[in-house]
Amino acid sequence: NYMAISASWELGFNEYNIIALSDSEKNIENAEIISDPKLIEKYTNDLKAFGGSGKINNKYIYRQVLGKVIPLGIGFTLNPAADVKGVAVKTEEGLNLLEEKEEGEASMKESTTTTSEANTENNISQNDNLDVKKERIYMKISKIEEITDALLKEVSAASVTDFIAEEIKKVNDQYLAEKAEKETALKAASDKLETVSKDYESLKKNLDEVTEKLSTLEAEKAAKAKEETFNARMSSFDEEYDLSNEDREVIAKSIKDLDEKAFEDYKNNASVLMKEKSKAYKKALNEQTQKDAVASKEEAKASEIVEKNSEEVVNQAVDNGTKASTEIPNSVPAAQPSVREKYAKAFSLEGFDIK
């Protein structure tokens, strides 16, 4: 039965690291210690104490208790919860107990009292090393350092259990107070966050509305500016050219999406292609036509005046020539031109430069 019975104990604690050991390793000095609170929280559910497999990344994991640790109890069992085996004792104490036991047995054998009660009384009175029952007292324990081996022999179990209960209550009260404080702070932070979140949502909604209205206004402004530019361009064409409805439709389709430079190029090209429809061109052509008509009319009038004057001169010359013919001597040869013919020839239209 050697090593069959082992010690199993319970501890009270609220802080711990997680240590990871390989399959064959048992020494905590060779362990990988995980002290990051986030990683501890992450791997806690993998611990056997919390229903996990007890392994992460092919390594066995355990808890390394920290902070204020309170011993709750110890017992001897055939099936300890921890990975332990047997009970460790001090060698000297074990030898002393063995010697005391042997001495007690020897004293009992030497007794010659015939009655069992007498033998029992004699044995107890004659051997101080035997276990003698005596009344234990109740004592108030104020700190764990007061619990010693000597004290445990004098005080009752209630003294220790009451002390442990009070320590657990203190830790529990402290834990509950800290928990309540953190919950209060968390609730206040949560309420504040909720308020901030609502304010943010309200501001975001207002901003979205303003942004949407601004976008609408900018779109309307751009559309209006585009419309005004288009109307101004069409007006400039109407002012410069005599256009039909068909002309306006073609021009409108061509210039509606043009930028400033493209429009200037289009306008320059139109000034060549639509020259005959230009109002300035038509006006100049009309003025020239009117000038030509006036000039032609004046020319015709001058020609008429010249012709009339020429006729009068000729008639007068003829008349004068007729009168002078009576003075021509009869000896003038008949073959020579008459005075009428001479004047008619002299005042013919070929002799005048008509302008």
mmCIF file of C-alpha atoms in Angstrom:
data_model
loop_
_atom_site.group_PDB
_atom_site.id
_atom_site.type_symbol
_atom_site.label_atom_id
_atom_site.label_comp_id
_atom_site.label_asym_id
_atom_site.label_seq_id
_atom_site.Cartn_x
_atom_site.Cartn_y
_atom_site.Cartn_z
ATOM 1 C CA ASN A 1 0.000 0.000 0.000
ATOM 2 C CA TYR A 2 3.035 2.274 -0.141
ATOM 3 C CA MET A 3 2.183 5.626 -1.897
ATOM 4 C CA ALA A 4 -1.486 4.555 -2.138
ATOM 5 C CA ILE A 5 -2.738 7.461 -0.021
ATOM 6 C CA SER A 6 -2.108 11.052 -1.133
ATOM 7 C CA ALA A 7 -2.841 14.501 0.228
ATOM 8 C CA SER A 8 -5.517 16.570 -1.477
ATOM 9 C CA TRP A 9 -6.018 20.202 -0.530
ATOM 10 C CA GLU A 10 -8.140 23.218 -1.469
ATOM 11 C CA LEU A 11 -7.031 26.830 -1.777
ATOM 12 C CA GLY A 12 -8.977 30.060 -2.042
ATOM 13 C CA PHE A 13 -7.603 32.564 -4.602
ATOM 14 C CA ASN A 14 -8.757 34.978 -7.322
ATOM 15 C CA GLU A 15 -5.561 35.572 -9.301
ATOM 16 C CA TYR A 16 -3.493 33.153 -11.323
ATOM 17 C CA ASN A 17 -1.180 32.772 -14.290
ATOM 18 C CA ILE A 18 -1.419 29.951 -16.774
ATOM 19 C CA ILE A 19 1.639 27.749 -17.195
ATOM 20 C CA ALA A 20 2.221 25.426 -20.132
ATOM 21 C CA LEU A 21 4.363 22.275 -19.799
ATOM 22 C CA SER A 22 5.333 19.575 -22.233
ATOM 23 C CA ASP A 23 4.025 16.045 -21.758
ATOM 24 C CA SER A 24 6.908 14.754 -19.655
ATOM 25 C CA GLU A 25 7.814 17.999 -17.885
ATOM 26 C CA LYS A 26 6.681 18.568 -14.273
ATOM 27 C CA ASN A 27 9.023 21.326 -13.123
ATOM 28 C CA ILE A 28 7.363 24.748 -13.086
ATOM 29 C CA GLU A 29 10.760 26.382 -13.633
ATOM 30 C CA ASN A 30 10.770 24.951 -17.175
ATOM 31 C CA ALA A 31 7.208 26.058 -17.901
ATOM 32 C CA GLU A 32 6.019 28.731 -20.304
ATOM 33 C CA ILE A 33 4.257 31.303 -18.098
ATOM 34 C CA ILE A 34 1.281 33.168 -19.576
ATOM 35 C CA SER A 35 0.607 36.326 -17.538
ATOM 36 C CA ASP A 36 -1.159 38.523 -20.100
ATOM 37 C CA PRO A 37 -4.759 39.011 -18.774
ATOM 38 C CA LYS A 38 -6.168 38.800 -22.297
ATOM 39 C CA LEU A 39 -4.434 35.492 -22.984
ATOM 40 C CA ILE A 40 -5.422 34.174 -19.558
ATOM 41 C CA GLU A 41 -9.052 34.982 -20.307
ATOM 42 C CA LYS A 42 -8.652 33.379 -23.733
ATOM 43 C CA TYR A 43 -7.233 30.090 -22.427
ATOM 44 C CA THR A 44 -9.229 29.813 -19.149
ATOM 45 C CA ASN A 45 -11.940 27.658 -20.713
ATOM 46 C CA ASP A 46 -9.228 25.220 -21.862
ATOM 47 C CA LEU A 47 -8.275 24.436 -18.229
ATOM 48 C CA LYS A 48 -9.597 21.169 -16.815
ATOM 49 C CA ALA A 49 -11.002 23.080 -13.805
ATOM 50 C CA PHE A 50 -13.343 24.870 -16.239
ATOM 51 C CA GLY A 51 -14.276 21.791 -18.249
ATOM 52 C CA GLY A 52 -11.585 22.090 -20.906
ATOM 53 C CA SER A 53 -9.148 19.566 -22.323
ATOM 54 C CA GLY A 54 -6.257 20.851 -20.221
ATOM 55 C CA LYS A 55 -4.086 21.369 -23.303
ATOM 56 C CA ILE A 56 -3.227 24.145 -25.772
ATOM 57 C CA ASN A 57 -0.845 23.832 -28.697
ATOM 58 C CA ASN A 58 0.026 20.248 -27.641
ATOM 59 C CA LYS A 59 1.094 21.427 -24.171
ATOM 60 C CA TYR A 60 -0.535 20.746 -20.815
ATOM 61 C CA ILE A 61 -1.754 23.845 -18.985
ATOM 62 C CA TYR A 62 -2.191 24.504 -15.269
ATOM 63 C CA ARG A 63 -2.918 27.392 -12.925
ATOM 64 C CA GLN A 64 -0.184 29.125 -10.953
ATOM 65 C CA VAL A 65 -1.974 30.818 -8.040
ATOM 66 C CA LEU A 66 -1.012 34.400 -7.197
ATOM 67 C CA GLY A 67 -1.845 37.126 -4.710
ATOM 68 C CA LYS A 68 -3.435 36.387 -1.374
ATOM 69 C CA VAL A 69 -3.967 32.614 -1.154
ATOM 70 C CA ILE A 70 -6.142 31.189 1.621
ATOM 71 C CA PRO A 71 -5.876 27.490 2.609
ATOM 72 C CA LEU A 72 -9.396 26.073 2.828
ATOM 73 C CA GLY A 73 -8.752 22.461 3.801
ATOM 74 C CA ILE A 74 -6.639 19.333 3.359
ATOM 75 C CA GLY A 75 -7.444 15.642 3.436
ATOM 76 C CA PHE A 76 -6.035 12.234 2.602
ATOM 77 C CA THR A 77 -7.525 10.277 -0.271
ATOM 78 C CA LEU A 78 -6.919 7.418 -2.629
ATOM 79 C CA ASN A 79 -7.868 9.580 -5.629
ATOM 80 C CA PRO A 80 -6.371 13.077 -5.327
ATOM 81 C CA ALA A 81 -7.593 15.770 -7.701
ATOM 82 C CA ALA A 82 -4.103 17.133 -8.284
ATOM 83 C CA ASP A 83 -1.284 15.367 -10.081
ATOM 84 C CA VAL A 84 0.303 14.158 -6.852
ATOM 85 C CA LYS A 85 1.141 10.824 -5.284
ATOM 86 C CA GLY A 86 1.931 9.954 -1.694
ATOM 87 C CA VAL A 87 2.434 12.210 1.322
ATOM 88 C CA ALA A 88 5.712 13.997 2.030
ATOM 89 C CA VAL A 89 6.825 14.017 5.670
ATOM 90 C CA LYS A 90 9.926 15.162 7.490
ATOM 91 C CA THR A 91 12.240 12.279 8.138
ATOM 92 C CA GLU A 92 13.146 13.311 11.711
ATOM 93 C CA GLU A 93 9.510 13.659 12.742
ATOM 94 C CA GLY A 94 8.768 10.247 11.303
ATOM 95 C CA LEU A 95 11.578 8.644 13.289
ATOM 96 C CA ASN A 96 10.501 10.354 16.497
ATOM 97 C CA LEU A 97 6.944 9.148 16.089
ATOM 98 C CA LEU A 98 8.190 5.637 15.456
ATOM 99 C CA GLU A 99 10.362 5.688 18.591
ATOM 100 C CA GLU A 100 7.485 7.025 20.693
ATOM 101 C CA LYS A 101 5.258 4.285 19.390
ATOM 102 C CA GLU A 102 7.797 1.566 20.183
ATOM 103 C CA GLU A 103 8.400 2.926 23.691
ATOM 104 C CA GLY A 104 4.679 3.017 24.358
ATOM 105 C CA GLU A 105 4.245 -0.560 23.214
ATOM 106 C CA ALA A 106 7.139 -1.691 25.448
ATOM 107 C CA SER A 107 5.664 0.000 28.523
ATOM 108 C CA MET A 108 2.287 -1.598 27.914
ATOM 109 C CA LYS A 109 3.860 -5.048 27.702
ATOM 110 C CA GLU A 110 5.611 -4.623 31.050
ATOM 111 C CA SER A 111 2.366 -3.863 32.900
ATOM 112 C CA THR A 112 1.066 -6.716 35.185
ATOM 113 C CA THR A 113 -2.299 -5.250 36.103
ATOM 114 C CA THR A 114 -4.976 -7.928 35.660
ATOM 115 C CA THR A 115 -8.046 -5.790 34.885
ATOM 116 C CA SER A 116 -8.318 -4.018 31.598
ATOM 117 C CA GLU A 117 -9.304 -0.734 33.229
ATOM 118 C CA ALA A 118 -6.349 -0.887 35.608
ATOM 119 C CA ASN A 119 -4.025 -1.782 32.760
ATOM 120 C CA THR A 120 -5.348 1.159 30.727
ATOM 121 C CA GLU A 121 -5.004 3.603 33.592
ATOM 122 C CA ASN A 122 -1.516 2.382 34.467
ATOM 123 C CA ASN A 123 -0.333 2.487 30.888
ATOM 124 C CA ILE A 124 -1.602 6.039 30.405
ATOM 125 C CA SER A 125 -0.164 7.256 33.679
ATOM 126 C CA GLN A 126 3.162 5.549 33.206
ATOM 127 C CA ASN A 127 3.832 6.601 29.548
ATOM 128 C CA ASP A 128 3.659 10.279 28.754
ATOM 129 C CA ASN A 129 4.362 9.646 25.073
ATOM 130 C CA LEU A 130 0.997 7.965 24.477
ATOM 131 C CA ASP A 131 -1.878 9.950 22.984
ATOM 132 C CA VAL A 132 -3.718 11.354 25.989
ATOM 133 C CA LYS A 133 -7.093 13.012 25.308
ATOM 134 C CA LYS A 134 -7.441 16.485 26.672
ATOM 135 C CA GLU A 135 -9.946 19.312 26.227
ATOM 136 C CA ARG A 136 -9.047 21.800 23.511
ATOM 137 C CA ILE A 137 -9.934 25.482 23.911
ATOM 138 C CA TYR A 138 -11.567 27.923 21.505
ATOM 139 C CA MET A 139 -9.380 30.875 20.705
ATOM 140 C CA LYS A 140 -10.003 33.807 18.413
ATOM 141 C CA ILE A 141 -7.408 33.789 15.606
ATOM 142 C CA SER A 142 -6.816 37.207 14.052
ATOM 143 C CA LYS A 143 -4.186 36.456 11.383
ATOM 144 C CA ILE A 144 -2.908 33.436 9.558
ATOM 145 C CA GLU A 145 0.595 33.746 11.027
ATOM 146 C CA GLU A 146 -0.844 32.780 14.441
ATOM 147 C CA ILE A 147 -1.661 29.293 13.227
ATOM 148 C CA THR A 148 1.251 27.066 14.209
ATOM 149 C CA ASP A 149 1.673 23.399 14.977
ATOM 150 C CA ALA A 150 1.704 24.175 18.692
ATOM 151 C CA LEU A 151 -1.466 26.240 18.444
ATOM 152 C CA LEU A 152 -3.290 23.521 16.556
ATOM 153 C CA LYS A 153 -2.608 21.149 19.471
ATOM 154 C CA GLU A 154 -4.233 23.567 21.919
ATOM 155 C CA VAL A 155 -7.202 25.114 20.100
ATOM 156 C CA SER A 156 -10.351 23.529 18.797
ATOM 157 C CA ALA A 157 -11.122 23.077 15.112
ATOM 158 C CA ALA A 158 -13.798 25.772 15.407
ATOM 159 C CA SER A 159 -11.083 28.373 15.999
ATOM 160 C CA VAL A 160 -9.469 27.577 12.667
ATOM 161 C CA THR A 161 -12.691 27.155 10.722
ATOM 162 C CA ASP A 162 -14.083 30.433 12.089
ATOM 163 C CA PHE A 163 -10.877 32.208 11.099
ATOM 164 C CA ILE A 164 -10.997 30.710 7.630
ATOM 165 C CA ALA A 165 -14.675 31.627 7.319
ATOM 166 C CA GLU A 166 -13.960 35.224 8.347
ATOM 167 C CA GLU A 167 -11.068 35.486 5.900
ATOM 168 C CA ILE A 168 -13.226 34.114 3.119
ATOM 169 C CA LYS A 169 -15.979 36.571 4.059
ATOM 170 C CA LYS A 170 -13.500 39.473 4.012
ATOM 171 C CA VAL A 171 -12.192 38.490 0.620
ATOM 172 C CA ASN A 172 -15.716 37.893 -0.610
ATOM 173 C CA ASP A 173 -16.931 41.268 0.709
ATOM 174 C CA GLN A 174 -13.934 42.983 -0.859
ATOM 175 C CA TYR A 175 -14.564 41.177 -4.110
ATOM 176 C CA LEU A 176 -18.264 42.105 -4.072
ATOM 177 C CA ALA A 177 -17.417 45.725 -3.249
ATOM 178 C CA GLU A 178 -14.883 45.912 -6.072
ATOM 179 C CA LYS A 179 -17.310 44.157 -8.388
ATOM 180 C CA ALA A 180 -20.117 46.585 -7.479
ATOM 181 C CA GLU A 181 -17.749 49.531 -7.934
ATOM 182 C CA LYS A 182 -16.641 48.254 -11.329
ATOM 183 C CA GLU A 183 -20.237 47.515 -12.347
ATOM 184 C CA THR A 184 -21.273 51.026 -11.286
ATOM 185 C CA ALA A 185 -18.379 52.533 -13.218
ATOM 186 C CA LEU A 186 -19.155 50.280 -16.156
ATOM 187 C CA LYS A 187 -22.835 51.238 -16.091
ATOM 188 C CA ALA A 188 -21.925 54.934 -15.898
ATOM 189 C CA ALA A 189 -19.521 54.482 -18.789
ATOM 190 C CA SER A 190 -22.158 52.502 -20.673
ATOM 191 C CA ASP A 191 -24.780 55.201 -20.072
ATOM 192 C CA LYS A 192 -22.313 57.866 -21.144
ATOM 193 C CA LEU A 193 -21.392 55.831 -24.192
ATOM 194 C CA GLU A 194 -25.066 55.380 -25.023
ATOM 195 C CA THR A 195 -25.618 59.143 -24.689
ATOM 196 C CA VAL A 196 -22.573 59.867 -26.819
ATOM 197 C CA SER A 197 -23.737 57.271 -29.326
ATOM 198 C CA LYS A 198 -27.183 58.871 -29.524
ATOM 199 C CA ASP A 199 -25.632 62.322 -29.903
ATOM 200 C CA TYR A 200 -23.347 60.943 -32.584
ATOM 201 C CA GLU A 201 -26.244 59.334 -34.434
ATOM 202 C CA SER A 202 -28.204 62.602 -34.218
ATOM 203 C CA LEU A 203 -25.247 64.632 -35.457
ATOM 204 C CA LYS A 204 -24.582 62.108 -38.191
ATOM 205 C CA LYS A 205 -28.219 62.253 -39.270
ATOM 206 C CA ASN A 206 -28.152 66.070 -39.325
ATOM 207 C CA LEU A 207 -24.862 66.027 -41.203
ATOM 208 C CA ASP A 208 -26.250 63.581 -43.744
ATOM 209 C CA GLU A 209 -29.298 65.798 -44.243
ATOM 210 C CA VAL A 210 -27.143 68.923 -44.623
ATOM 211 C CA THR A 211 -24.813 67.073 -46.989
ATOM 212 C CA GLU A 212 -27.752 65.856 -49.049
ATOM 213 C CA LYS A 213 -29.259 69.348 -49.218
ATOM 214 C CA LEU A 214 -25.878 70.825 -50.091
ATOM 215 C CA SER A 215 -25.410 68.249 -52.826
ATOM 216 C CA THR A 216 -28.885 69.049 -54.158
ATOM 217 C CA LEU A 217 -28.170 72.785 -54.074
ATOM 218 C CA GLU A 218 -24.818 72.306 -55.780
ATOM 219 C CA ALA A 219 -26.438 70.109 -58.444
ATOM 220 C CA GLU A 220 -29.181 72.685 -58.973
ATOM 221 C CA LYS A 221 -26.600 75.469 -59.088
ATOM 222 C CA ALA A 222 -24.494 73.563 -61.613
ATOM 223 C CA ALA A 223 -27.574 72.770 -63.718
ATOM 224 C CA LYS A 224 -28.675 76.407 -63.599
ATOM 225 C CA ALA A 225 -25.201 77.639 -64.528
ATOM 226 C CA LYS A 226 -25.087 75.138 -67.386
ATOM 227 C CA GLU A 227 -28.527 76.269 -68.548
ATOM 228 C CA GLU A 228 -27.513 79.946 -68.383
ATOM 229 C CA THR A 229 -24.321 79.222 -70.313
ATOM 230 C CA PHE A 230 -26.294 77.295 -72.926
ATOM 231 C CA ASN A 231 -28.850 80.090 -73.282
ATOM 232 C CA ALA A 232 -26.099 82.701 -73.558
ATOM 233 C CA ARG A 233 -24.365 80.684 -76.285
ATOM 234 C CA MET A 234 -27.604 80.196 -78.233
ATOM 235 C CA SER A 235 -28.357 83.908 -77.869
ATOM 236 C CA SER A 236 -24.934 84.763 -79.238
ATOM 237 C CA PHE A 237 -25.655 82.610 -82.307
ATOM 238 C CA ASP A 238 -29.086 84.225 -82.727
ATOM 239 C CA GLU A 239 -27.506 87.661 -82.465
ATOM 240 C CA GLU A 240 -24.803 86.854 -84.981
ATOM 241 C CA TYR A 241 -26.720 84.726 -87.506
ATOM 242 C CA ASP A 242 -30.148 84.484 -89.087
ATOM 243 C CA LEU A 243 -31.097 80.957 -88.003
ATOM 244 C CA SER A 244 -33.997 78.688 -88.820
ATOM 245 C CA ASN A 245 -35.507 76.301 -86.283
ATOM 246 C CA GLU A 246 -33.591 73.467 -87.919
ATOM 247 C CA ASP A 247 -30.350 75.429 -87.531
ATOM 248 C CA ARG A 248 -31.056 76.048 -83.824
ATOM 249 C CA GLU A 249 -31.799 72.364 -83.176
ATOM 250 C CA VAL A 250 -28.519 71.239 -84.760
ATOM 251 C CA ILE A 251 -26.476 73.898 -82.930
ATOM 252 C CA ALA A 252 -28.153 73.125 -79.559
ATOM 253 C CA LYS A 253 -27.267 69.422 -79.823
ATOM 254 C CA SER A 254 -23.696 70.286 -80.756
ATOM 255 C CA ILE A 255 -22.888 72.785 -77.991
ATOM 256 C CA LYS A 256 -24.898 71.563 -74.968
ATOM 257 C CA ASP A 257 -22.025 69.538 -73.445
ATOM 258 C CA LEU A 258 -19.029 71.544 -74.691
ATOM 259 C CA ASP A 259 -16.563 73.191 -72.320
ATOM 260 C CA GLU A 260 -15.338 76.740 -72.898
ATOM 261 C CA LYS A 261 -12.421 75.858 -75.186
ATOM 262 C CA ALA A 262 -14.402 73.365 -77.253
ATOM 263 C CA PHE A 263 -17.175 75.947 -77.675
ATOM 264 C CA GLU A 264 -14.717 78.599 -78.901
ATOM 265 C CA ASP A 265 -13.385 76.131 -81.494
ATOM 266 C CA TYR A 266 -16.920 75.297 -82.590
ATOM 267 C CA LYS A 267 -17.815 78.984 -82.845
ATOM 268 C CA ASN A 268 -14.740 79.741 -84.967
ATOM 269 C CA ASN A 269 -15.595 76.868 -87.315
ATOM 270 C CA ALA A 270 -19.222 78.045 -87.517
ATOM 271 C CA SER A 271 -18.100 81.549 -88.525
ATOM 272 C CA VAL A 272 -16.627 80.003 -91.696
ATOM 273 C CA LEU A 273 -19.350 77.472 -92.461
ATOM 274 C CA MET A 274 -22.238 79.846 -91.710
ATOM 275 C CA LYS A 275 -20.744 82.999 -93.233
ATOM 276 C CA GLU A 276 -23.647 83.549 -95.614
ATOM 277 C CA LYS A 277 -26.090 83.420 -92.657
ATOM 278 C CA SER A 278 -24.156 86.018 -90.695
ATOM 279 C CA LYS A 279 -26.176 89.145 -90.048
ATOM 280 C CA ALA A 280 -23.102 91.331 -90.488
ATOM 281 C CA TYR A 281 -22.328 89.661 -93.800
ATOM 282 C CA LYS A 282 -25.912 90.091 -95.009
ATOM 283 C CA LYS A 283 -25.964 93.714 -93.890
ATOM 284 C CA ALA A 284 -22.746 94.502 -95.732
ATOM 285 C CA LEU A 285 -24.046 92.672 -98.806
ATOM 286 C CA ASN A 286 -27.338 94.579 -98.637
ATOM 287 C CA GLU A 287 -25.559 97.891 -98.254
ATOM 288 C CA GLN A 288 -23.356 97.096 -101.227
ATOM 289 C CA THR A 289 -26.434 96.076 -103.239
ATOM 290 C CA GLN A 290 -28.135 99.350 -102.322
ATOM 291 C CA LYS A 291 -25.030 101.292 -103.283
ATOM 292 C CA ASP A 292 -24.854 99.438 -106.574
ATOM 293 C CA ALA A 293 -28.545 100.102 -107.178
ATOM 294 C CA VAL A 294 -28.135 103.823 -106.465
ATOM 295 C CA ALA A 295 -25.079 103.967 -108.638
ATOM 296 C CA SER A 296 -26.875 102.163 -111.425
ATOM 297 C CA LYS A 297 -29.844 104.485 -111.062
ATOM 298 C CA GLU A 298 -27.638 107.524 -111.114
ATOM 299 C CA GLU A 299 -25.789 106.154 -114.127
ATOM 300 C CA ALA A 300 -29.042 105.578 -115.941
ATOM 301 C CA LYS A 301 -30.222 109.077 -115.058
ATOM 302 C CA ALA A 302 -26.928 110.582 -116.196
ATOM 303 C CA SER A 303 -27.122 108.630 -119.412
ATOM 304 C CA GLU A 304 -30.659 109.861 -119.968
ATOM 305 C CA ILE A 305 -29.589 113.453 -119.304
ATOM 306 C CA VAL A 306 -26.629 113.125 -121.671
ATOM 307 C CA GLU A 307 -28.763 111.542 -124.312
ATOM 308 C CA LYS A 308 -31.358 114.289 -123.965
ATOM 309 C CA ASN A 309 -28.754 117.008 -124.013
ATOM 310 C CA SER A 310 -27.026 115.415 -126.947
ATOM 311 C CA GLU A 311 -30.261 115.277 -128.844
ATOM 312 C CA GLU A 312 -30.959 118.923 -128.102
ATOM 313 C CA VAL A 313 -27.449 119.914 -129.146
ATOM 314 C CA VAL A 314 -27.738 117.893 -132.278
ATOM 315 C CA ASN A 315 -31.113 119.341 -133.073
ATOM 316 C CA GLN A 316 -29.825 122.817 -132.443
ATOM 317 C CA ALA A 317 -26.776 122.148 -134.488
ATOM 318 C CA VAL A 318 -28.922 120.748 -137.246
ATOM 319 C CA ASP A 319 -31.133 123.717 -137.082
ATOM 320 C CA ASN A 320 -28.128 125.990 -137.213
ATOM 321 C CA GLY A 321 -26.699 123.950 -139.993
ATOM 322 C CA THR A 322 -29.829 124.293 -142.000
ATOM 323 C CA LYS A 323 -29.729 128.013 -141.771
ATOM 324 C CA ALA A 324 -26.096 128.159 -142.749
ATOM 325 C CA SER A 325 -26.667 125.992 -145.755
ATOM 326 C CA THR A 326 -28.317 128.853 -147.586
ATOM 327 C CA GLU A 327 -25.095 130.688 -147.407
ATOM 328 C CA ILE A 328 -23.035 127.951 -148.978
ATOM 329 C CA PRO A 329 -22.154 128.871 -152.474
ATOM 330 C CA ASN A 330 -23.534 126.736 -155.193
ATOM 331 C CA SER A 331 -20.045 126.040 -156.392
ATOM 332 C CA VAL A 332 -19.416 123.624 -153.409
ATOM 333 C CA PRO A 333 -19.151 120.126 -154.760
ATOM 334 C CA ALA A 334 -22.174 117.952 -154.046
ATOM 335 C CA ALA A 335 -20.024 115.084 -152.975
ATOM 336 C CA GLN A 336 -18.862 116.832 -149.786
ATOM 337 C CA PRO A 337 -20.846 116.102 -146.526
ATOM 338 C CA SER A 338 -23.484 118.556 -145.625
ATOM 339 C CA VAL A 339 -23.335 120.727 -142.543
ATOM 340 C CA ARG A 340 -26.031 118.569 -140.910
ATOM 341 C CA GLU A 341 -23.967 115.468 -141.351
ATOM 342 C CA LYS A 342 -20.895 117.200 -139.978
ATOM 343 C CA TYR A 343 -22.688 118.340 -136.828
ATOM 344 C CA ALA A 344 -24.400 115.005 -136.398
ATOM 345 C CA LYS A 345 -21.064 113.315 -136.574
ATOM 346 C CA ALA A 346 -19.414 115.867 -134.284
ATOM 347 C CA PHE A 347 -22.047 115.537 -131.565
ATOM 348 C CA SER A 348 -22.570 111.771 -131.711
ATOM 349 C CA LEU A 349 -22.529 109.764 -128.368
ATOM 350 C CA GLU A 350 -19.167 108.323 -129.239
ATOM 351 C CA GLY A 351 -17.584 111.682 -128.620
ATOM 352 C CA PHE A 352 -18.756 111.883 -124.992
ATOM 353 C CA ASP A 353 -17.320 110.122 -121.858
ATOM 354 C CA ILE A 354 -20.474 109.251 -119.918
ATOM 355 C CA LYS A 355 -19.982 108.624 -116.131
#
